[in-house]
mmCIF file with all atom_site columns, C-alpha atoms and ligand atoms in Angstrom:
data_model
loop_
_atom_site.group_PDB
_atom_site.id
_atom_site.type_symbol
_atom_site.label_atom_id
_atom_site.label_alt_id
_atom_site.label_comp_id
_atom_site.label_asym_id
_atom_site.label_entity_id
_atom_site.label_seq_id
_atom_site.pdbx_PDB_ins_code
_atom_site.Cartn_x
_atom_site.Cartn_y
_atom_site.Cartn_z
_atom_site.occupancy
_atom_site.B_iso_or_equiv
_atom_site.pdbx_formal_charge
_atom_site.auth_seq_id
_atom_site.auth_comp_id
_atom_site.auth_asym_id
_atom_site.auth_atom_id
_atom_site.pdbx_PDB_model_num
ATOM   1   C CA  . MET A 1 1   ? 112.094 94.959  117.501 1.00 64.00 ? 20  MET A CA  1
ATOM   2   C CA  . THR A 1 2   ? 113.091 98.100  115.586 1.00 84.00 ? 21  THR A CA  1
ATOM   3   C CA  . LEU A 1 3   ? 111.033 101.113 114.661 1.00 95.00 ? 22  LEU A CA  1
ATOM   4   C CA  . PRO A 1 4   ? 108.576 101.406 113.099 1.00 97.00 ? 23  PRO A CA  1
ATOM   5   C CA  . LEU A 1 5   ? 106.647 98.918  115.229 1.00 97.00 ? 24  LEU A CA  1
ATOM   6   C CA  . HIS A 1 6   ? 103.458 97.493  113.765 1.00 97.00 ? 25  HIS A CA  1
ATOM   7   C CA  . THR A 1 7   ? 100.840 96.385  116.270 1.00 98.00 ? 26  THR A CA  1
ATOM   8   C CA  . GLU A 1 8   ? 97.328  95.188  115.476 1.00 98.00 ? 27  GLU A CA  1
ATOM   9   C CA  . ARG A 1 9   ? 95.899  98.697  114.988 1.00 98.00 ? 28  ARG A CA  1
ATOM   10  C CA  . LEU A 1 10  ? 98.877  101.038 115.313 1.00 98.00 ? 29  LEU A CA  1
ATOM   11  C CA  . VAL A 1 11  ? 102.242 102.043 113.968 1.00 98.00 ? 30  VAL A CA  1
ATOM   12  C CA  . VAL A 1 12  ? 104.790 103.389 116.451 1.00 98.00 ? 31  VAL A CA  1
ATOM   13  C CA  . ARG A 1 13  ? 107.462 105.342 114.608 1.00 98.00 ? 32  ARG A CA  1
ATOM   14  C CA  . GLU A 1 14  ? 109.953 108.150 115.055 1.00 98.00 ? 33  GLU A CA  1
ATOM   15  C CA  . PHE A 1 15  ? 108.564 111.669 114.856 1.00 98.00 ? 34  PHE A CA  1
ATOM   16  C CA  . THR A 1 16  ? 109.484 113.906 111.953 1.00 98.00 ? 35  THR A CA  1
ATOM   17  C CA  . ALA A 1 17  ? 109.322 117.699 111.751 1.00 97.00 ? 36  ALA A CA  1
ATOM   18  C CA  . ALA A 1 18  ? 106.174 117.257 109.623 1.00 98.00 ? 37  ALA A CA  1
ATOM   19  C CA  . ASP A 1 19  ? 104.269 115.994 112.699 1.00 98.00 ? 38  ASP A CA  1
ATOM   20  C CA  . LEU A 1 20  ? 104.275 119.407 114.372 1.00 98.00 ? 39  LEU A CA  1
ATOM   21  C CA  . ASP A 1 21  ? 100.726 120.508 113.450 1.00 98.00 ? 40  ASP A CA  1
ATOM   22  C CA  . GLU A 1 22  ? 99.057  117.291 114.582 1.00 98.00 ? 41  GLU A CA  1
ATOM   23  C CA  . LEU A 1 23  ? 101.189 117.049 117.732 1.00 98.00 ? 42  LEU A CA  1
ATOM   24  C CA  . ALA A 1 24  ? 100.551 120.687 118.659 1.00 98.00 ? 43  ALA A CA  1
ATOM   25  C CA  . ALA A 1 25  ? 96.796  120.056 118.356 1.00 97.00 ? 44  ALA A CA  1
ATOM   26  C CA  . ILE A 1 26  ? 97.063  117.106 120.785 1.00 97.00 ? 45  ILE A CA  1
ATOM   27  C CA  . TYR A 1 27  ? 98.997  119.112 123.397 1.00 97.00 ? 46  TYR A CA  1
ATOM   28  C CA  . ALA A 1 28  ? 96.853  122.260 122.991 1.00 95.00 ? 47  ALA A CA  1
ATOM   29  C CA  . ASP A 1 29  ? 93.921  120.280 124.440 1.00 95.00 ? 48  ASP A CA  1
ATOM   30  C CA  . PRO A 1 30  ? 93.653  121.003 128.191 1.00 93.00 ? 49  PRO A CA  1
ATOM   31  C CA  . LYS A 1 31  ? 92.283  117.469 128.773 1.00 95.00 ? 50  LYS A CA  1
ATOM   32  C CA  . VAL A 1 32  ? 95.591  115.932 127.684 1.00 96.00 ? 51  VAL A CA  1
ATOM   33  C CA  . LEU A 1 33  ? 97.880  117.838 130.050 1.00 91.00 ? 52  LEU A CA  1
ATOM   34  C CA  . SER A 1 34  ? 95.404  118.189 132.866 1.00 81.00 ? 53  SER A CA  1
ATOM   35  C CA  . TRP A 1 35  ? 98.143  118.228 135.538 1.00 81.00 ? 54  TRP A CA  1
ATOM   36  C CA  . GLU A 1 36  ? 100.008 121.110 133.886 1.00 83.00 ? 55  GLU A CA  1
ATOM   37  C CA  . PRO A 1 37  ? 99.111  123.953 131.490 1.00 85.00 ? 56  PRO A CA  1
ATOM   38  C CA  . ALA A 1 38  ? 98.452  122.961 127.866 1.00 91.00 ? 57  ALA A CA  1
ATOM   39  C CA  . PHE A 1 39  ? 101.499 123.378 125.610 1.00 94.00 ? 58  PHE A CA  1
ATOM   40  C CA  . THR A 1 40  ? 101.893 126.317 123.269 1.00 96.00 ? 59  THR A CA  1
ATOM   41  C CA  . ARG A 1 41  ? 102.942 125.454 119.715 1.00 97.00 ? 60  ARG A CA  1
ATOM   42  C CA  . GLU A 1 42  ? 106.472 126.587 120.624 1.00 98.00 ? 61  GLU A CA  1
ATOM   43  C CA  . GLN A 1 43  ? 106.594 124.198 123.593 1.00 97.00 ? 62  GLN A CA  1
ATOM   44  C CA  . THR A 1 44  ? 105.427 121.311 121.411 1.00 98.00 ? 63  THR A CA  1
ATOM   45  C CA  . GLN A 1 45  ? 108.028 122.246 118.808 1.00 98.00 ? 64  GLN A CA  1
ATOM   46  C CA  . ALA A 1 46  ? 110.756 122.187 121.486 1.00 98.00 ? 65  ALA A CA  1
ATOM   47  C CA  . MET A 1 47  ? 109.568 118.736 122.619 1.00 97.00 ? 66  MET A CA  1
ATOM   48  C CA  . LEU A 1 48  ? 109.577 117.486 119.027 1.00 98.00 ? 67  LEU A CA  1
ATOM   49  C CA  . GLU A 1 49  ? 113.084 118.808 118.414 1.00 98.00 ? 68  GLU A CA  1
ATOM   50  C CA  . GLN A 1 50  ? 114.294 117.154 121.612 1.00 97.00 ? 69  GLN A CA  1
ATOM   51  C CA  . SER A 1 51  ? 112.895 113.825 120.374 1.00 98.00 ? 70  SER A CA  1
ATOM   52  C CA  . LEU A 1 52  ? 114.671 114.218 117.011 1.00 98.00 ? 71  LEU A CA  1
ATOM   53  C CA  . SER A 1 53  ? 117.946 114.873 118.793 1.00 97.00 ? 72  SER A CA  1
ATOM   54  C CA  . ARG A 1 54  ? 117.410 111.845 121.074 1.00 97.00 ? 73  ARG A CA  1
ATOM   55  C CA  . TYR A 1 55  ? 116.975 109.612 117.990 1.00 96.00 ? 74  TYR A CA  1
ATOM   56  C CA  . ARG A 1 56  ? 120.440 110.770 116.890 1.00 96.00 ? 75  ARG A CA  1
ATOM   57  C CA  . GLU A 1 57  ? 121.933 110.013 120.338 1.00 95.00 ? 76  GLU A CA  1
ATOM   58  C CA  . ASP A 1 58  ? 120.663 106.640 121.575 1.00 94.00 ? 77  ASP A CA  1
ATOM   59  C CA  . GLY A 1 59  ? 117.065 106.274 120.355 1.00 95.00 ? 78  GLY A CA  1
ATOM   60  C CA  . ILE A 1 60  ? 115.681 106.398 123.906 1.00 97.00 ? 79  ILE A CA  1
ATOM   61  C CA  . ALA A 1 61  ? 112.969 108.912 123.174 1.00 97.00 ? 80  ALA A CA  1
ATOM   62  C CA  . GLU A 1 62  ? 109.286 109.596 122.688 1.00 98.00 ? 81  GLU A CA  1
ATOM   63  C CA  . TYR A 1 63  ? 107.764 108.103 119.562 1.00 98.00 ? 82  TYR A CA  1
ATOM   64  C CA  . ALA A 1 64  ? 104.721 108.890 117.433 1.00 98.00 ? 83  ALA A CA  1
ATOM   65  C CA  . VAL A 1 65  ? 101.630 106.673 117.767 1.00 98.00 ? 84  VAL A CA  1
ATOM   66  C CA  . VAL A 1 66  ? 99.760  106.493 114.469 1.00 98.00 ? 85  VAL A CA  1
ATOM   67  C CA  . LEU A 1 67  ? 96.542  104.698 113.504 1.00 98.00 ? 86  LEU A CA  1
ATOM   68  C CA  . ARG A 1 68  ? 97.263  102.107 110.820 1.00 98.00 ? 87  ARG A CA  1
ATOM   69  C CA  . ALA A 1 69  ? 93.905  102.625 109.151 1.00 96.00 ? 88  ALA A CA  1
ATOM   70  C CA  . SER A 1 70  ? 93.997  106.411 108.678 1.00 97.00 ? 89  SER A CA  1
ATOM   71  C CA  . GLU A 1 71  ? 97.692  107.196 109.301 1.00 96.00 ? 90  GLU A CA  1
ATOM   72  C CA  . ALA A 1 72  ? 96.495  109.883 111.739 1.00 98.00 ? 91  ALA A CA  1
ATOM   73  C CA  . LEU A 1 73  ? 98.887  110.805 114.537 1.00 98.00 ? 92  LEU A CA  1
ATOM   74  C CA  . ILE A 1 74  ? 96.961  110.051 117.735 1.00 98.00 ? 93  ILE A CA  1
ATOM   75  C CA  . GLY A 1 75  ? 99.571  110.250 120.445 1.00 98.00 ? 94  GLY A CA  1
ATOM   76  C CA  . VAL A 1 76  ? 102.979 109.810 121.954 1.00 98.00 ? 95  VAL A CA  1
ATOM   77  C CA  . CYS A 1 77  ? 104.614 106.885 123.715 1.00 98.00 ? 96  CYS A CA  1
ATOM   78  C CA  . GLY A 1 78  ? 108.200 106.203 124.681 1.00 98.00 ? 97  GLY A CA  1
ATOM   79  C CA  . PRO A 1 79  ? 110.895 106.256 127.324 1.00 98.00 ? 98  PRO A CA  1
ATOM   80  C CA  . VAL A 1 80  ? 113.021 109.287 128.179 1.00 97.00 ? 99  VAL A CA  1
ATOM   81  C CA  . TYR A 1 81  ? 115.659 109.641 130.857 1.00 97.00 ? 100 TYR A CA  1
ATOM   82  C CA  . ARG A 1 82  ? 114.510 111.779 133.781 1.00 97.00 ? 101 ARG A CA  1
ATOM   83  C CA  . ASP A 1 83  ? 116.227 112.826 136.965 1.00 97.00 ? 102 ASP A CA  1
ATOM   84  C CA  . ILE A 1 84  ? 114.017 111.298 139.656 1.00 97.00 ? 103 ILE A CA  1
ATOM   85  C CA  . GLU A 1 85  ? 115.163 112.206 143.166 1.00 97.00 ? 104 GLU A CA  1
ATOM   86  C CA  . GLY A 1 86  ? 118.810 112.188 142.042 1.00 97.00 ? 105 GLY A CA  1
ATOM   87  C CA  . GLU A 1 87  ? 118.655 109.031 139.896 1.00 98.00 ? 106 GLU A CA  1
ATOM   88  C CA  . ARG A 1 88  ? 118.686 109.065 136.093 1.00 98.00 ? 107 ARG A CA  1
ATOM   89  C CA  . LEU A 1 89  ? 115.914 106.638 135.190 1.00 98.00 ? 108 LEU A CA  1
ATOM   90  C CA  . PRO A 1 90  ? 114.245 105.741 131.864 1.00 98.00 ? 109 PRO A CA  1
ATOM   91  C CA  . GLU A 1 91  ? 110.640 106.877 132.227 1.00 98.00 ? 110 GLU A CA  1
ATOM   92  C CA  . LEU A 1 92  ? 107.980 105.498 129.901 1.00 98.00 ? 111 LEU A CA  1
ATOM   93  C CA  . GLY A 1 93  ? 105.212 107.964 129.106 1.00 98.00 ? 112 GLY A CA  1
ATOM   94  C CA  . TRP A 1 94  ? 101.997 107.840 127.072 1.00 98.00 ? 113 TRP A CA  1
ATOM   95  C CA  . ASP A 1 95  ? 99.675  110.632 125.941 1.00 98.00 ? 114 ASP A CA  1
ATOM   96  C CA  . LEU A 1 96  ? 96.779  110.237 123.514 1.00 98.00 ? 115 LEU A CA  1
ATOM   97  C CA  . ALA A 1 97  ? 94.536  112.775 121.789 1.00 98.00 ? 116 ALA A CA  1
ATOM   98  C CA  . SER A 1 98  ? 91.450  112.897 124.002 1.00 97.00 ? 117 SER A CA  1
ATOM   99  C CA  . ALA A 1 99  ? 89.167  111.754 121.158 1.00 98.00 ? 118 ALA A CA  1
ATOM   100 C CA  . GLU A 1 100 ? 91.134  108.471 121.070 1.00 98.00 ? 119 GLU A CA  1
ATOM   101 C CA  . TRP A 1 101 ? 90.810  107.450 124.722 1.00 98.00 ? 120 TRP A CA  1
ATOM   102 C CA  . GLY A 1 102 ? 88.903  104.312 125.579 1.00 98.00 ? 121 GLY A CA  1
ATOM   103 C CA  . HIS A 1 103 ? 90.033  102.034 122.725 1.00 98.00 ? 122 HIS A CA  1
ATOM   104 C CA  . GLY A 1 104 ? 93.080  100.385 124.266 1.00 98.00 ? 123 GLY A CA  1
ATOM   105 C CA  . TYR A 1 105 ? 95.501  102.294 122.016 1.00 98.00 ? 124 TYR A CA  1
ATOM   106 C CA  . ALA A 1 106 ? 97.817  103.515 124.800 1.00 98.00 ? 125 ALA A CA  1
ATOM   107 C CA  . THR A 1 107 ? 98.251  100.016 126.212 1.00 98.00 ? 126 THR A CA  1
ATOM   108 C CA  . GLU A 1 108 ? 98.723  98.533  122.732 1.00 98.00 ? 127 GLU A CA  1
ATOM   109 C CA  . ALA A 1 109 ? 101.397 101.116 121.835 1.00 98.00 ? 128 ALA A CA  1
ATOM   110 C CA  . ALA A 1 110 ? 103.173 100.790 125.178 1.00 98.00 ? 129 ALA A CA  1
ATOM   111 C CA  . ARG A 1 111 ? 103.324 96.966  124.917 1.00 98.00 ? 130 ARG A CA  1
ATOM   112 C CA  . GLY A 1 112 ? 105.197 97.349  121.637 1.00 97.00 ? 131 GLY A CA  1
ATOM   113 C CA  . VAL A 1 113 ? 107.458 99.996  123.145 1.00 98.00 ? 132 VAL A CA  1
ATOM   114 C CA  . LEU A 1 114 ? 108.354 97.704  126.077 1.00 98.00 ? 133 LEU A CA  1
ATOM   115 C CA  . THR A 1 115 ? 109.731 95.153  123.624 1.00 96.00 ? 134 THR A CA  1
ATOM   116 C CA  . HIS A 1 116 ? 111.519 97.861  121.656 1.00 97.00 ? 135 HIS A CA  1
ATOM   117 C CA  . ALA A 1 117 ? 113.059 99.292  124.860 1.00 97.00 ? 136 ALA A CA  1
ATOM   118 C CA  . ALA A 1 118 ? 114.395 95.856  125.802 1.00 96.00 ? 137 ALA A CA  1
ATOM   119 C CA  . GLY A 1 119 ? 116.013 95.749  122.362 1.00 95.00 ? 138 GLY A CA  1
ATOM   120 C CA  . LEU A 1 120 ? 117.680 99.094  123.104 1.00 95.00 ? 139 LEU A CA  1
ATOM   121 C CA  . GLY A 1 121 ? 119.310 97.459  126.116 1.00 96.00 ? 140 GLY A CA  1
ATOM   122 C CA  . LEU A 1 122 ? 117.076 98.875  128.861 1.00 97.00 ? 141 LEU A CA  1
ATOM   123 C CA  . ARG A 1 123 ? 116.530 96.401  131.716 1.00 98.00 ? 142 ARG A CA  1
ATOM   124 C CA  . ARG A 1 124 ? 113.797 98.233  133.625 1.00 98.00 ? 143 ARG A CA  1
ATOM   125 C CA  . LEU A 1 125 ? 111.379 101.058 132.874 1.00 98.00 ? 144 LEU A CA  1
ATOM   126 C CA  . TYR A 1 126 ? 109.648 103.476 135.223 1.00 98.00 ? 145 TYR A CA  1
ATOM   127 C CA  . SER A 1 127 ? 106.521 105.604 134.898 1.00 98.00 ? 146 SER A CA  1
ATOM   128 C CA  . LEU A 1 128 ? 105.704 108.693 136.939 1.00 98.00 ? 147 LEU A CA  1
ATOM   129 C CA  . ILE A 1 129 ? 101.960 108.913 137.513 1.00 97.00 ? 148 ILE A CA  1
ATOM   130 C CA  . VAL A 1 130 ? 100.038 111.231 139.824 1.00 96.00 ? 149 VAL A CA  1
ATOM   131 C CA  . PRO A 1 131 ? 97.766  109.057 141.979 1.00 96.00 ? 150 PRO A CA  1
ATOM   132 C CA  . GLU A 1 132 ? 94.626  110.873 140.720 1.00 95.00 ? 151 GLU A CA  1
ATOM   133 C CA  . ASN A 1 133 ? 95.337  109.891 137.084 1.00 96.00 ? 152 ASN A CA  1
ATOM   134 C CA  . GLU A 1 134 ? 93.083  106.836 137.031 1.00 97.00 ? 153 GLU A CA  1
ATOM   135 C CA  . ARG A 1 135 ? 93.303  106.329 133.254 1.00 97.00 ? 154 ARG A CA  1
ATOM   136 C CA  . SER A 1 136 ? 97.078  106.344 133.318 1.00 98.00 ? 155 SER A CA  1
ATOM   137 C CA  . ARG A 1 137 ? 97.160  104.011 136.325 1.00 98.00 ? 156 ARG A CA  1
ATOM   138 C CA  . GLY A 1 138 ? 94.972  101.671 134.267 1.00 98.00 ? 157 GLY A CA  1
ATOM   139 C CA  . VAL A 1 139 ? 97.545  101.607 131.453 1.00 98.00 ? 158 VAL A CA  1
ATOM   140 C CA  . ALA A 1 140 ? 100.356 100.866 133.922 1.00 98.00 ? 159 ALA A CA  1
ATOM   141 C CA  . ARG A 1 141 ? 98.347  98.054  135.530 1.00 98.00 ? 160 ARG A CA  1
ATOM   142 C CA  . ARG A 1 142 ? 97.455  96.493  132.173 1.00 98.00 ? 161 ARG A CA  1
ATOM   143 C CA  . LEU A 1 143 ? 101.144 96.525  131.212 1.00 98.00 ? 162 LEU A CA  1
ATOM   144 C CA  . GLY A 1 144 ? 101.951 94.598  134.396 1.00 98.00 ? 163 GLY A CA  1
ATOM   145 C CA  . MET A 1 145 ? 103.724 97.487  136.102 1.00 98.00 ? 164 MET A CA  1
ATOM   146 C CA  . THR A 1 146 ? 103.691 97.845  139.873 1.00 98.00 ? 165 THR A CA  1
ATOM   147 C CA  . VAL A 1 147 ? 104.205 100.819 142.177 1.00 98.00 ? 166 VAL A CA  1
ATOM   148 C CA  . GLN A 1 148 ? 107.751 100.759 143.507 1.00 98.00 ? 167 GLN A CA  1
ATOM   149 C CA  . ARG A 1 149 ? 107.517 103.851 145.733 1.00 98.00 ? 168 ARG A CA  1
ATOM   150 C CA  . GLN A 1 150 ? 106.206 107.372 146.070 1.00 98.00 ? 169 GLN A CA  1
ATOM   151 C CA  . VAL A 1 151 ? 108.453 110.178 144.798 1.00 98.00 ? 170 VAL A CA  1
ATOM   152 C CA  . VAL A 1 152 ? 108.257 113.918 144.397 1.00 97.00 ? 171 VAL A CA  1
ATOM   153 C CA  . TRP A 1 153 ? 108.759 114.967 140.809 1.00 95.00 ? 172 TRP A CA  1
ATOM   154 C CA  . ALA A 1 154 ? 108.099 118.447 139.349 1.00 93.00 ? 173 ALA A CA  1
ATOM   155 C CA  . ASP A 1 155 ? 107.074 119.503 142.879 1.00 93.00 ? 174 ASP A CA  1
ATOM   156 C CA  . ARG A 1 156 ? 104.202 116.983 143.020 1.00 94.00 ? 175 ARG A CA  1
ATOM   157 C CA  . PRO A 1 157 ? 103.807 113.588 144.686 1.00 96.00 ? 176 PRO A CA  1
ATOM   158 C CA  . HIS A 1 158 ? 103.860 110.817 142.081 1.00 97.00 ? 177 HIS A CA  1
ATOM   159 C CA  . ASP A 1 159 ? 103.687 107.048 142.214 1.00 98.00 ? 178 ASP A CA  1
ATOM   160 C CA  . LEU A 1 160 ? 106.779 105.559 140.591 1.00 98.00 ? 179 LEU A CA  1
ATOM   161 C CA  . TRP A 1 161 ? 105.576 102.525 138.650 1.00 98.00 ? 180 TRP A CA  1
ATOM   162 C CA  . THR A 1 162 ? 108.101 100.043 137.327 1.00 98.00 ? 181 THR A CA  1
ATOM   163 C CA  . ILE A 1 163 ? 108.483 96.948  135.189 1.00 98.00 ? 182 ILE A CA  1
ATOM   164 C CA  . GLU A 1 164 ? 111.419 94.667  134.554 1.00 98.00 ? 183 GLU A CA  1
ATOM   165 C CA  . LEU A 1 165 ? 112.120 93.985  130.878 1.00 97.00 ? 184 LEU A CA  1
ATOM   166 C CA  . VAL A 1 166 ? 113.173 90.471  130.007 1.00 80.00 ? 185 VAL A CA  1
HETATM 167 C C1  . COA B 2 .   ? 96.447  108.040 129.999 1.00 86.98 ? 224 COA B C1  1
HETATM 168 C C2  . COA B 2 .   ? 95.803  107.739 128.664 1.00 86.98 ? 224 COA B C2  1
HETATM 169 C C3  . COA B 2 .   ? 96.866  107.573 127.590 1.00 86.98 ? 224 COA B C3  1
HETATM 170 C C4  . COA B 2 .   ? 94.981  106.461 128.803 1.00 86.98 ? 224 COA B C4  1
HETATM 171 O O1  . COA B 2 .   ? 94.224  106.233 127.634 1.00 86.98 ? 224 COA B O1  1
HETATM 172 P P1  . COA B 2 .   ? 93.144  105.065 127.613 1.00 86.98 ? 224 COA B P1  1
HETATM 173 O O2  . COA B 2 .   ? 92.525  105.072 126.286 1.00 86.98 ? 224 COA B O2  1
HETATM 174 O O3  . COA B 2 .   ? 92.266  105.177 128.815 1.00 86.98 ? 224 COA B O3  1
HETATM 175 O O4  . COA B 2 .   ? 94.026  103.776 127.859 1.00 86.98 ? 224 COA B O4  1
HETATM 176 P P2  . COA B 2 .   ? 94.075  102.415 127.062 1.00 86.98 ? 224 COA B P2  1
HETATM 177 O O5  . COA B 2 .   ? 94.657  102.639 125.736 1.00 86.98 ? 224 COA B O5  1
HETATM 178 O O6  . COA B 2 .   ? 94.736  101.422 127.920 1.00 86.98 ? 224 COA B O6  1
HETATM 179 O O7  . COA B 2 .   ? 92.537  102.054 126.851 1.00 86.98 ? 224 COA B O7  1
HETATM 180 C C5  . COA B 2 .   ? 91.826  101.415 127.864 1.00 86.98 ? 224 COA B C5  1
HETATM 181 C C6  . COA B 2 .   ? 90.348  101.607 127.647 1.00 86.98 ? 224 COA B C6  1
HETATM 182 O O8  . COA B 2 .   ? 89.986  101.224 126.322 1.00 86.98 ? 224 COA B O8  1
HETATM 183 C C7  . COA B 2 .   ? 88.907  100.251 126.372 1.00 86.98 ? 224 COA B C7  1
HETATM 184 N N1  . COA B 2 .   ? 88.941  99.469  125.141 1.00 86.98 ? 224 COA B N1  1
HETATM 185 C C8  . COA B 2 .   ? 88.019  99.595  124.144 1.00 86.98 ? 224 COA B C8  1
HETATM 186 N N2  . COA B 2 .   ? 88.348  98.791  123.129 1.00 86.98 ? 224 COA B N2  1
HETATM 187 C C9  . COA B 2 .   ? 89.479  98.133  123.474 1.00 86.98 ? 224 COA B C9  1
HETATM 188 C C10 . COA B 2 .   ? 90.279  97.175  122.825 1.00 86.98 ? 224 COA B C10 1
HETATM 189 N N3  . COA B 2 .   ? 89.981  96.733  121.594 1.00 86.98 ? 224 COA B N3  1
HETATM 190 N N4  . COA B 2 .   ? 91.378  96.730  123.460 1.00 86.98 ? 224 COA B N4  1
HETATM 191 C C11 . COA B 2 .   ? 91.695  97.151  124.677 1.00 86.98 ? 224 COA B C11 1
HETATM 192 N N5  . COA B 2 .   ? 90.956  98.086  125.358 1.00 86.98 ? 224 COA B N5  1
HETATM 193 C C12 . COA B 2 .   ? 89.862  98.564  124.745 1.00 86.98 ? 224 COA B C12 1
HETATM 194 C C13 . COA B 2 .   ? 89.170  99.556  127.679 1.00 86.98 ? 224 COA B C13 1
HETATM 195 O O9  . COA B 2 .   ? 88.030  98.882  128.130 1.00 86.98 ? 224 COA B O9  1
HETATM 196 C C14 . COA B 2 .   ? 89.515  100.738 128.575 1.00 86.98 ? 224 COA B C14 1
HETATM 197 O O10 . COA B 2 .   ? 88.351  101.462 128.860 1.00 86.98 ? 224 COA B O10 1
HETATM 198 P P3  . COA B 2 .   ? 87.990  102.017 130.329 1.00 86.98 ? 224 COA B P3  1
HETATM 199 O O11 . COA B 2 .   ? 88.984  103.097 130.608 1.00 86.98 ? 224 COA B O11 1
HETATM 200 O O12 . COA B 2 .   ? 86.627  102.551 130.174 1.00 86.98 ? 224 COA B O12 1
HETATM 201 O O13 . COA B 2 .   ? 88.160  100.865 131.245 1.00 86.98 ? 224 COA B O13 1
HETATM 202 C C15 . COA B 2 .   ? 94.864  108.891 128.224 1.00 86.98 ? 224 COA B C15 1
HETATM 203 O O14 . COA B 2 .   ? 93.827  109.022 129.177 1.00 86.98 ? 224 COA B O14 1
HETATM 204 C C16 . COA B 2 .   ? 95.592  110.230 128.116 1.00 86.98 ? 224 COA B C16 1
HETATM 205 O O15 . COA B 2 .   ? 96.227  110.506 127.108 1.00 86.98 ? 224 COA B O15 1
HETATM 206 N N6  . COA B 2 .   ? 95.457  111.067 129.178 1.00 86.98 ? 224 COA B N6  1
HETATM 207 C C17 . COA B 2 .   ? 96.083  112.400 129.181 1.00 86.98 ? 224 COA B C17 1
HETATM 208 C C18 . COA B 2 .   ? 97.575  112.324 129.229 1.00 86.98 ? 224 COA B C18 1
HETATM 209 C C19 . COA B 2 .   ? 98.085  111.555 130.430 1.00 86.98 ? 224 COA B C19 1
HETATM 210 O O16 . COA B 2 .   ? 97.531  111.617 131.502 1.00 86.98 ? 224 COA B O16 1
HETATM 211 N N7  . COA B 2 .   ? 99.179  110.807 130.185 1.00 86.98 ? 224 COA B N7  1
HETATM 212 C C20 . COA B 2 .   ? 99.815  110.006 131.202 1.00 86.98 ? 224 COA B C20 1
HETATM 213 C C21 . COA B 2 .   ? 100.630 110.837 132.108 1.00 86.98 ? 224 COA B C21 1
HETATM 214 S S1  . COA B 2 .   ? 101.293 109.822 133.422 1.00 86.98 ? 224 COA B S1  1
#
């Protein structure tokens, strides 16, 4: 499955530089990054530029989640390599604009991304989730992920969720 992915209600596509305003608005909301300070526009721009450079390398990167109906950018979903206790592991993340929570969009986007990641040759994905993040745990559970172990990442205890891709 190549990008863009079309799910029932969403398109998952690569970011472009033109997404900066909408993405900066998502990450300026303190509800979205409640376990770290909200991003400044410059921080969001750096994240966006890193994604663009990852598309040029191997495509293992964060992608834009867009509503099919309105074409509005509502979030981010995708795997990136992270150093987790000395291992370089592909970590699948998901963040939605807070106004879009509670509709199943994160799970719908991530299901498509799982298939896409398998097509990129990844055999297993991981997700770092702080145990208090009930909404994110819900996404991981609905995807069929399980907790492999507890790890410390960014100086905080996290559950390391995982799923095998077939
Ligand atoms: C984590 C996050 C993406 C989860 O978003 P979410 O909307 O709760 O997750 P889902 O997309 O799976 O939606 C599930 C909810 O939609 C509801 N829903 C409504 N319509 C639905 C539909 N048609 N299909 C599926 N679910 C639907 C479900 O019942 C469920 O509601 P509940 O939470 O009240 O049980 C979101 O809370 C977020 O962006 N948080 C801030 C960033 C963050 O923490 N990211 C993860 C870091 S590890």
